[in-house]
């Protein structure tokens, strides 16, 4: 069994900060790339940031300088530090982890259940 769980969402005022966490657990051989995606009201899911196993990061242009993605491979965790939040950052944030299971030896993308982020203005 593999589980991917997000936490840290909530309500924050514009200009404030939130930290999202993602924890993967279970039948894990290794985790390759990980990333955060979000879906705002009336919008399609979009990439926010990704981080490779080697620590190479990639950010959507609209979050550069405000968000920071990181990971701790010893704990199979990933975080997204969000600063200077804007109302347009509101949405459901999903964690994606590319995981190789011991059972199959195949890499599959696993998604968390999502964390709601609401930025008031």
Coordinates of C-alpha atoms in Angstrom, one line a residue:
X1 CA 0.0 0.0 0.0
X2 CA 1.1 3.5 -0.8
X3 CA -0.4 6.7 0.8
X4 CA 0.2 10.3 -0.2
X5 CA -1.2 12.8 2.2
X6 CA -1.2 16.6 2.2
X7 CA -1.6 18.9 5.2
X8 CA -1.2 22.6 6.1
X9 CA -4.0 24.2 4.1
X10 CA -6.3 26.8 5.5
X11 CA -7.5 30.4 5.3
X12 CA -5.1 33.3 5.2
X13 CA -5.2 37.0 4.4
X14 CA -3.6 38.3 1.3
X15 CA 0.1 38.9 1.9
X16 CA 0.3 36.1 4.4
X17 CA 2.0 32.8 4.4
X18 CA 1.2 29.1 4.5
X19 CA 3.3 25.9 4.5
X20 CA 1.9 22.8 2.8
X21 CA 3.4 19.4 3.5
X22 CA 3.1 16.1 1.7
X23 CA 4.0 12.7 3.2
X24 CA 4.3 9.5 1.3
X25 CA 4.3 6.2 3.0
X26 CA 3.9 2.5 2.4
X27 CA 5.4 0.1 -0.1
X28 CA 8.0 2.5 -1.4
X29 CA 11.2 1.5 -3.1
X30 CA 12.1 5.0 -4.1
X31 CA 10.5 8.3 -5.0
X32 CA 11.6 10.1 -8.2
X33 CA 10.1 13.5 -9.1
X34 CA 7.6 15.2 -6.8
X35 CA 5.5 18.3 -7.4
X36 CA 2.6 20.5 -6.3
X37 CA -0.4 21.3 -8.5
X38 CA -3.5 23.4 -7.9
X39 CA -7.0 23.9 -9.2
X40 CA -8.7 27.1 -8.6
X41 CA -12.5 27.8 -8.9
X42 CA -13.5 27.4 -12.6
X43 CA -10.0 26.6 -13.7
X44 CA -8.2 23.5 -14.8
X45 CA -5.4 21.9 -12.7
X46 CA -2.1 23.6 -13.2
X47 CA 1.5 23.0 -12.2
X48 CA 2.9 25.0 -9.3
X49 CA 6.3 23.6 -8.7
X50 CA 8.3 20.4 -9.1
X51 CA 11.4 19.0 -7.5
X52 CA 13.5 16.0 -8.7
X53 CA 15.1 13.4 -6.5
X54 CA 18.4 15.3 -7.1
X55 CA 16.8 18.5 -5.8
X56 CA 16.4 20.3 -9.2
X57 CA 13.4 22.7 -8.9
X58 CA 11.0 24.1 -11.4
X59 CA 8.4 26.8 -10.7
X60 CA 5.5 28.3 -12.5
X61 CA 6.2 31.9 -13.5
X62 CA 3.5 33.2 -11.3
X63 CA 4.9 31.8 -8.1
X64 CA 8.6 32.5 -8.6
X65 CA 10.1 34.5 -5.8
X66 CA 7.1 33.7 -3.5
X67 CA 6.9 29.9 -3.2
X68 CA 9.7 27.5 -2.3
X69 CA 9.5 23.7 -2.8
X70 CA 11.7 21.3 -0.9
X71 CA 11.9 17.6 0.0
X72 CA 13.4 15.3 2.7
X73 CA 14.1 11.9 1.1
X74 CA 14.9 10.4 4.5
X75 CA 11.3 11.0 5.6
X76 CA 9.6 10.8 2.1
X77 CA 8.2 14.3 2.6
X78 CA 7.9 17.4 0.5
X79 CA 6.9 20.9 1.4
X80 CA 5.7 24.1 -0.3
X81 CA 6.4 27.3 1.5
X82 CA 4.0 30.0 0.2
X83 CA 4.7 33.6 1.0
X84 CA 3.1 36.9 -0.2
X85 CA -0.1 35.0 -1.0
X86 CA -2.6 36.5 -3.4
X87 CA -6.3 35.9 -3.8
X88 CA -5.6 34.2 -7.1
X89 CA -3.5 31.6 -5.3
X90 CA -6.7 30.2 -3.8
X91 CA -7.6 26.6 -4.8
X92 CA -7.1 23.0 -4.0
X93 CA -3.4 22.0 -3.9
X94 CA -2.5 18.5 -4.8
X95 CA 0.8 16.6 -4.1
X96 CA 2.1 14.3 -6.8
X97 CA 4.8 11.8 -6.2
X98 CA 6.3 9.5 -8.8
X99 CA 6.9 6.3 -6.7
X100 CA 8.5 3.0 -7.5
X101 CA 6.7 0.3 -5.4
X102 CA 8.6 -2.6 -4.1
X103 CA 5.7 -4.9 -5.2
X104 CA 5.8 -3.9 -8.9
X105 CA 9.1 -2.3 -9.6
X106 CA 7.3 0.2 -11.8
X107 CA 7.1 4.0 -11.4
X108 CA 3.6 5.3 -11.0
X109 CA 2.3 8.8 -10.2
X110 CA 0.4 9.0 -6.9
X111 CA -1.7 11.9 -5.9
X112 CA -2.8 13.1 -2.5
X113 CA -6.4 14.0 -1.7
X114 CA -5.8 17.7 -1.9
X115 CA -5.5 20.6 0.6
X116 CA -7.8 23.7 0.4
X117 CA -6.0 27.0 0.4
X118 CA -8.2 30.1 0.6
X119 CA -6.6 33.6 0.5
X120 CA -8.9 36.4 1.5
X121 CA -8.7 40.0 0.1

